[in-house]
Each structure stands twice: as C-alpha cells, then as structure tokens.
C-alpha cells in the first residue's frame, strides 16, 4: 500500500513532524483535514456517498468532498486537490469561504482519528452531470435540499460530524 504522508500536530495544534496516515490513525496522532460543503444557487447541498471499500464510514453520505492535508500542503491546496480527485471539479477560490477549524476525536473500528478539520463552504454551481467520481472513494453524488439534508442527518445514514451539522444548520437559517 502506498504511504500517505501527513503533518503531525500536538493536541494544541502545533506542527511537530510528519507521519504516515496509517500510523496516525493507528496511534491516534493529531493531524489536519479539510471538509468542503458545496452549495448551489438553489441553496441545495452536494453530498457524496462513500464507497464500500472505504476504511472509515463506508456506505454513508458525507461532506461534498473532504480529505487529509498532505505533508507540507496548505488547506487551500488540499481543497483544490480533493475537489479534483474526488469529484473532478475545479474549485473557484472566489466562491470558497472558510468557516472554522473544528476539533474531532473519533474511534471507528481499528481507526483512531484525532483531527483538526478546516471547514469550508463552496458556493458554486457544480453540474451534477459533469462530476467525475473517484471510484475507489465515491459511489454517488447528489444535491439535496436543506430539509432533505437534515432528514438524512436525523436518520443517521451520514458520517457523524455532529458539531459541523449544528454550524451548518445556523448557516442555512
């Protein structure tokens, strides 16, 4: 398996080194990720359905696109890369808004994920018919209304990022 090197942080967010992502998840080492929520002009949110091969939260709805920030990479560079990799989209940086950094500690099966998550909203009309799904990560993508989105959250068939969903609910009021 190919090594994915990511920056390692201490629990107060100071960079302390570089580590393989597998080791970070095995040992619960702190690292950074990005989550991007795509919202179109109809105020619909783009969701992706994680494929069955994913190690974490397989077969669940999730953020429009997300990912680990590679070693030495900036959050914006990660947003651009992940948008292209997962959905085949070009991110319009003029339409990208940084919301916040959230801290999340997750234990899922054999994975311990301690993350600082940079959360963004991308207010860009992405044509669903022109999306190119990254097959090893994304099984499907669709737009849903805000009401549908919060029904999916209530039903629990979505990655459990509860703090982010609370912020999004306030954002979309």
PDB file of C-alpha atoms in Angstrom:
ATOM      1  CA  UNK A   1       0.000   0.000   0.000  1.00  0.00           C
ATOM      2  CA  UNK A   2       1.226   3.479  -0.884  1.00  0.00           C
ATOM      3  CA  UNK A   3       2.308   5.633   2.047  1.00  0.00           C
ATOM      4  CA  UNK A   4       0.385   8.878   2.502  1.00  0.00           C
ATOM      5  CA  UNK A   5       2.495  11.290   4.484  1.00  0.00           C
ATOM      6  CA  UNK A   6       0.703  13.931   6.551  1.00  0.00           C
ATOM      7  CA  UNK A   7       1.847  16.553   9.018  1.00  0.00           C
ATOM      8  CA  UNK A   8       1.546  15.564  12.681  1.00  0.00           C
ATOM      9  CA  UNK A   9       0.409  18.066  15.311  1.00  0.00           C
ATOM     10  CA  UNK A  10       0.285  18.127  19.079  1.00  0.00           C
ATOM     11  CA  UNK A  11      -3.065  18.468  20.853  1.00  0.00           C
ATOM     12  CA  UNK A  12      -2.896  22.281  20.775  1.00  0.00           C
ATOM     13  CA  UNK A  13      -2.351  22.424  17.009  1.00  0.00           C
ATOM     14  CA  UNK A  14       1.415  22.941  16.742  1.00  0.00           C
ATOM     15  CA  UNK A  15       3.130  21.045  13.940  1.00  0.00           C
ATOM     16  CA  UNK A  16       5.587  18.546  15.405  1.00  0.00           C
ATOM     17  CA  UNK A  17       6.543  16.314  12.492  1.00  0.00           C
ATOM     18  CA  UNK A  18       5.477  14.183   9.544  1.00  0.00           C
ATOM     19  CA  UNK A  19       3.877  10.753   9.799  1.00  0.00           C
ATOM     20  CA  UNK A  20       2.270   8.099   7.606  1.00  0.00           C
ATOM     21  CA  UNK A  21      -1.526   8.483   7.669  1.00  0.00           C
ATOM     22  CA  UNK A  22      -1.955   4.784   8.561  1.00  0.00           C
ATOM     23  CA  UNK A  23       0.242   5.231  11.642  1.00  0.00           C
ATOM     24  CA  UNK A  24      -1.595   8.432  12.607  1.00  0.00           C
ATOM     25  CA  UNK A  25      -4.914   6.539  12.510  1.00  0.00           C
ATOM     26  CA  UNK A  26      -3.500   3.505  14.287  1.00  0.00           C
ATOM     27  CA  UNK A  27      -1.957   5.536  17.110  1.00  0.00           C
ATOM     28  CA  UNK A  28      -4.456   8.403  17.333  1.00  0.00           C
ATOM     29  CA  UNK A  29      -1.946  11.076  16.318  1.00  0.00           C
ATOM     30  CA  UNK A  30      -3.265  14.585  15.678  1.00  0.00           C
ATOM     31  CA  UNK A  31      -3.436  15.714  12.048  1.00  0.00           C
ATOM     32  CA  UNK A  32      -5.362  18.088   9.778  1.00  0.00           C
ATOM     33  CA  UNK A  33      -8.128  17.558   7.236  1.00  0.00           C
ATOM     34  CA  UNK A  34     -10.465  19.681   5.137  1.00  0.00           C
ATOM     35  CA  UNK A  35     -14.236  19.387   4.671  1.00  0.00           C
ATOM     36  CA  UNK A  36     -15.907  21.306   1.851  1.00  0.00           C
ATOM     37  CA  UNK A  37     -19.669  21.786   1.554  1.00  0.00           C
ATOM     38  CA  UNK A  38     -20.769  22.705  -1.983  1.00  0.00           C
ATOM     39  CA  UNK A  39     -23.958  24.774  -2.067  1.00  0.00           C
ATOM     40  CA  UNK A  40     -25.568  25.777  -5.365  1.00  0.00           C
ATOM     41  CA  UNK A  41     -27.733  28.786  -6.227  1.00  0.00           C
ATOM     42  CA  UNK A  42     -30.867  26.810  -5.270  1.00  0.00           C
ATOM     43  CA  UNK A  43     -29.451  26.515  -1.732  1.00  0.00           C
ATOM     44  CA  UNK A  44     -29.030  22.756  -2.183  1.00  0.00           C
ATOM     45  CA  UNK A  45     -26.039  20.950  -0.737  1.00  0.00           C
ATOM     46  CA  UNK A  46     -24.000  18.425  -2.699  1.00  0.00           C
ATOM     47  CA  UNK A  47     -23.472  15.154  -0.832  1.00  0.00           C
ATOM     48  CA  UNK A  48     -21.248  12.236  -1.709  1.00  0.00           C
ATOM     49  CA  UNK A  49     -21.921   8.599  -0.850  1.00  0.00           C
ATOM     50  CA  UNK A  50     -18.784   6.859   0.371  1.00  0.00           C
ATOM     51  CA  UNK A  51     -17.992   3.613  -1.424  1.00  0.00           C
ATOM     52  CA  UNK A  52     -17.946   0.188   0.210  1.00  0.00           C
ATOM     53  CA  UNK A  53     -14.117  -0.020   0.080  1.00  0.00           C
ATOM     54  CA  UNK A  54     -13.524   2.958   2.385  1.00  0.00           C
ATOM     55  CA  UNK A  55     -11.942   2.142   5.745  1.00  0.00           C
ATOM     56  CA  UNK A  56     -13.867   4.826   7.596  1.00  0.00           C
ATOM     57  CA  UNK A  57     -17.650   5.283   7.331  1.00  0.00           C
ATOM     58  CA  UNK A  58     -18.227   3.144   4.264  1.00  0.00           C
ATOM     59  CA  UNK A  59     -21.657   3.227   2.587  1.00  0.00           C
ATOM     60  CA  UNK A  60     -22.669   6.517   4.205  1.00  0.00           C
ATOM     61  CA  UNK A  61     -23.470  10.001   2.973  1.00  0.00           C
ATOM     62  CA  UNK A  62     -20.789  12.576   3.658  1.00  0.00           C
ATOM     63  CA  UNK A  63     -19.466  16.060   3.048  1.00  0.00           C
ATOM     64  CA  UNK A  64     -19.379  17.195  -0.607  1.00  0.00           C
ATOM     65  CA  UNK A  65     -15.667  16.399  -0.558  1.00  0.00           C
ATOM     66  CA  UNK A  66     -13.037  16.066   2.126  1.00  0.00           C
ATOM     67  CA  UNK A  67      -9.605  14.714   2.789  1.00  0.00           C
ATOM     68  CA  UNK A  68      -6.375  14.751   4.684  1.00  0.00           C
ATOM     69  CA  UNK A  69      -3.964  17.617   4.181  1.00  0.00           C
ATOM     70  CA  UNK A  70      -0.744  16.129   2.806  1.00  0.00           C
ATOM     71  CA  UNK A  71       2.600  16.843   4.460  1.00  0.00           C
ATOM     72  CA  UNK A  72       3.696  20.369   3.580  1.00  0.00           C
ATOM     73  CA  UNK A  73       0.401  21.168   1.844  1.00  0.00           C
ATOM     74  CA  UNK A  74      -1.783  24.162   2.739  1.00  0.00           C
ATOM     75  CA  UNK A  75      -5.517  23.755   3.451  1.00  0.00           C
ATOM     76  CA  UNK A  76      -6.351  25.634   0.226  1.00  0.00           C
ATOM     77  CA  UNK A  77      -4.070  23.357  -1.800  1.00  0.00           C
ATOM     78  CA  UNK A  78      -5.846  20.368  -0.211  1.00  0.00           C
ATOM     79  CA  UNK A  79      -9.257  21.823  -1.142  1.00  0.00           C
ATOM     80  CA  UNK A  80      -8.191  22.234  -4.773  1.00  0.00           C
ATOM     81  CA  UNK A  81      -6.634  18.746  -4.916  1.00  0.00           C
ATOM     82  CA  UNK A  82      -9.515  16.930  -3.198  1.00  0.00           C
ATOM     83  CA  UNK A  83     -12.176  18.671  -5.317  1.00  0.00           C
ATOM     84  CA  UNK A  84     -10.386  17.498  -8.447  1.00  0.00           C
ATOM     85  CA  UNK A  85      -9.615  13.984  -7.148  1.00  0.00           C
ATOM     86  CA  UNK A  86     -12.984  13.064  -5.632  1.00  0.00           C
ATOM     87  CA  UNK A  87     -15.438  14.859  -7.933  1.00  0.00           C
ATOM     88  CA  UNK A  88     -13.391  16.111 -10.875  1.00  0.00           C
ATOM     89  CA  UNK A  89     -14.307  19.738 -10.183  1.00  0.00           C
ATOM     90  CA  UNK A  90     -12.277  22.914 -10.414  1.00  0.00           C
ATOM     91  CA  UNK A  91     -12.769  24.927  -7.235  1.00  0.00           C
ATOM     92  CA  UNK A  92     -13.456  28.621  -7.808  1.00  0.00           C
ATOM     93  CA  UNK A  93     -11.462  30.173  -4.950  1.00  0.00           C
ATOM     94  CA  UNK A  94     -13.534  33.377  -5.223  1.00  0.00           C
ATOM     95  CA  UNK A  95     -16.557  31.311  -4.133  1.00  0.00           C
ATOM     96  CA  UNK A  96     -14.798  29.477  -1.294  1.00  0.00           C
ATOM     97  CA  UNK A  97     -15.439  30.597   2.274  1.00  0.00           C
ATOM     98  CA  UNK A  98     -13.545  29.372   5.320  1.00  0.00           C
ATOM     99  CA  UNK A  99     -15.979  28.715   8.190  1.00  0.00           C
ATOM    100  CA  UNK A 100     -13.892  27.405  11.057  1.00  0.00           C
ATOM    101  CA  UNK A 101     -11.474  24.829  12.360  1.00  0.00           C
ATOM    102  CA  UNK A 102     -13.152  22.119  14.402  1.00  0.00           C
ATOM    103  CA  UNK A 103     -11.570  19.518  16.646  1.00  0.00           C
ATOM    104  CA  UNK A 104     -12.840  15.969  16.286  1.00  0.00           C
ATOM    105  CA  UNK A 105     -11.854  12.779  18.100  1.00  0.00           C
ATOM    106  CA  UNK A 106     -13.262   9.618  16.520  1.00  0.00           C
ATOM    107  CA  UNK A 107     -12.780   5.917  17.203  1.00  0.00           C
ATOM    108  CA  UNK A 108     -14.186   3.700  14.453  1.00  0.00           C
ATOM    109  CA  UNK A 109     -13.287   0.019  14.336  1.00  0.00           C
ATOM    110  CA  UNK A 110      -9.440  -0.016  14.333  1.00  0.00           C
ATOM    111  CA  UNK A 111      -9.094   3.669  13.427  1.00  0.00           C
ATOM    112  CA  UNK A 112      -8.450   6.410  15.971  1.00  0.00           C
ATOM    113  CA  UNK A 113      -8.766   9.734  14.203  1.00  0.00           C
ATOM    114  CA  UNK A 114      -7.833  12.889  16.088  1.00  0.00           C
ATOM    115  CA  UNK A 115      -8.277  15.758  13.658  1.00  0.00           C
ATOM    116  CA  UNK A 116      -8.244  19.491  13.282  1.00  0.00           C
ATOM    117  CA  UNK A 117     -10.829  19.975  10.493  1.00  0.00           C
ATOM    118  CA  UNK A 118     -10.789  23.132   8.382  1.00  0.00           C
ATOM    119  CA  UNK A 119     -14.416  23.538   7.259  1.00  0.00           C
ATOM    120  CA  UNK A 120     -15.258  25.449   4.084  1.00  0.00           C
ATOM    121  CA  UNK A 121     -18.391  26.330   2.121  1.00  0.00           C
ATOM    122  CA  UNK A 122     -18.089  26.498  -1.652  1.00  0.00           C
ATOM    123  CA  UNK A 123     -20.989  28.459  -3.140  1.00  0.00           C
ATOM    124  CA  UNK A 124     -20.500  27.189  -6.665  1.00  0.00           C
ATOM    125  CA  UNK A 125     -22.898  25.644  -9.154  1.00  0.00           C
ATOM    126  CA  UNK A 126     -21.338  22.265  -9.866  1.00  0.00           C
ATOM    127  CA  UNK A 127     -23.111  20.444 -12.693  1.00  0.00           C
ATOM    128  CA  UNK A 128     -24.005  17.027 -11.273  1.00  0.00           C
ATOM    129  CA  UNK A 129     -23.876  15.559 -14.807  1.00  0.00           C
ATOM    130  CA  UNK A 130     -20.243  16.636 -15.225  1.00  0.00           C
ATOM    131  CA  UNK A 131     -18.955  15.236 -11.947  1.00  0.00           C
ATOM    132  CA  UNK A 132     -16.249  12.577 -12.326  1.00  0.00           C
ATOM    133  CA  UNK A 133     -16.429  10.337  -9.251  1.00  0.00           C
ATOM    134  CA  UNK A 134     -13.215   8.871  -7.830  1.00  0.00           C
ATOM    135  CA  UNK A 135     -14.364   5.232  -7.925  1.00  0.00           C
ATOM    136  CA  UNK A 136     -12.237   3.988  -5.019  1.00  0.00           C
ATOM    137  CA  UNK A 137     -13.743   6.637  -2.729  1.00  0.00           C
ATOM    138  CA  UNK A 138     -17.096   7.907  -4.003  1.00  0.00           C
ATOM    139  CA  UNK A 139     -20.008   5.733  -5.153  1.00  0.00           C
ATOM    140  CA  UNK A 140     -22.517   8.503  -5.861  1.00  0.00           C
ATOM    141  CA  UNK A 141     -23.152  12.226  -5.532  1.00  0.00           C
ATOM    142  CA  UNK A 142     -26.401  14.170  -5.396  1.00  0.00           C
ATOM    143  CA  UNK A 143     -27.844  17.532  -4.467  1.00  0.00           C
ATOM    144  CA  UNK A 144     -30.379  17.676  -1.645  1.00  0.00           C
ATOM    145  CA  UNK A 145     -32.416  20.493  -0.168  1.00  0.00           C
ATOM    146  CA  UNK A 146     -31.545  21.657   3.318  1.00  0.00           C
ATOM    147  CA  UNK A 147     -34.643  19.889   4.676  1.00  0.00           C
ATOM    148  CA  UNK A 148     -33.595  16.626   2.993  1.00  0.00           C
ATOM    149  CA  UNK A 149     -30.080  17.070   4.323  1.00  0.00           C
ATOM    150  CA  UNK A 150     -31.244  17.385   7.926  1.00  0.00           C
ATOM    151  CA  UNK A 151     -33.581  14.375   7.449  1.00  0.00           C
ATOM    152  CA  UNK A 152     -30.520  12.338   6.393  1.00  0.00           C
ATOM    153  CA  UNK A 153     -28.692  13.625   9.497  1.00  0.00           C
ATOM    154  CA  UNK A 154     -31.670  12.633  11.713  1.00  0.00           C
ATOM    155  CA  UNK A 155     -31.842   9.163  10.132  1.00  0.00           C
ATOM    156  CA  UNK A 156     -28.158   8.643  10.856  1.00  0.00           C
ATOM    157  CA  UNK A 157     -27.021   7.482   7.415  1.00  0.00           C
ATOM    158  CA  UNK A 158     -24.337  10.147   7.291  1.00  0.00           C
ATOM    159  CA  UNK A 159     -20.852  10.440   8.749  1.00  0.00           C
ATOM    160  CA  UNK A 160     -21.210  11.579  12.373  1.00  0.00           C
ATOM    161  CA  UNK A 161     -19.826  15.120  12.244  1.00  0.00           C
ATOM    162  CA  UNK A 162     -22.477  16.445  14.630  1.00  0.00           C
ATOM    163  CA  UNK A 163     -20.725  19.702  15.517  1.00  0.00           C
ATOM    164  CA  UNK A 164     -20.359  20.610  11.854  1.00  0.00           C
ATOM    165  CA  UNK A 165     -24.063  19.894  11.233  1.00  0.00           C
ATOM    166  CA  UNK A 166     -25.045  22.262  14.053  1.00  0.00           C
ATOM    167  CA  UNK A 167     -22.990  25.039  12.468  1.00  0.00           C
ATOM    168  CA  UNK A 168     -24.444  24.316   9.023  1.00  0.00           C
ATOM    169  CA  UNK A 169     -27.968  24.494  10.423  1.00  0.00           C
ATOM    170  CA  UNK A 170     -27.229  28.001  11.722  1.00  0.00           C
ATOM    171  CA  UNK A 171     -25.610  28.970   8.429  1.00  0.00           C
ATOM    172  CA  UNK A 172     -28.647  27.925   6.374  1.00  0.00           C
ATOM    173  CA  UNK A 173     -31.331  29.603   8.539  1.00  0.00           C
TER     174      UNK A 173
END
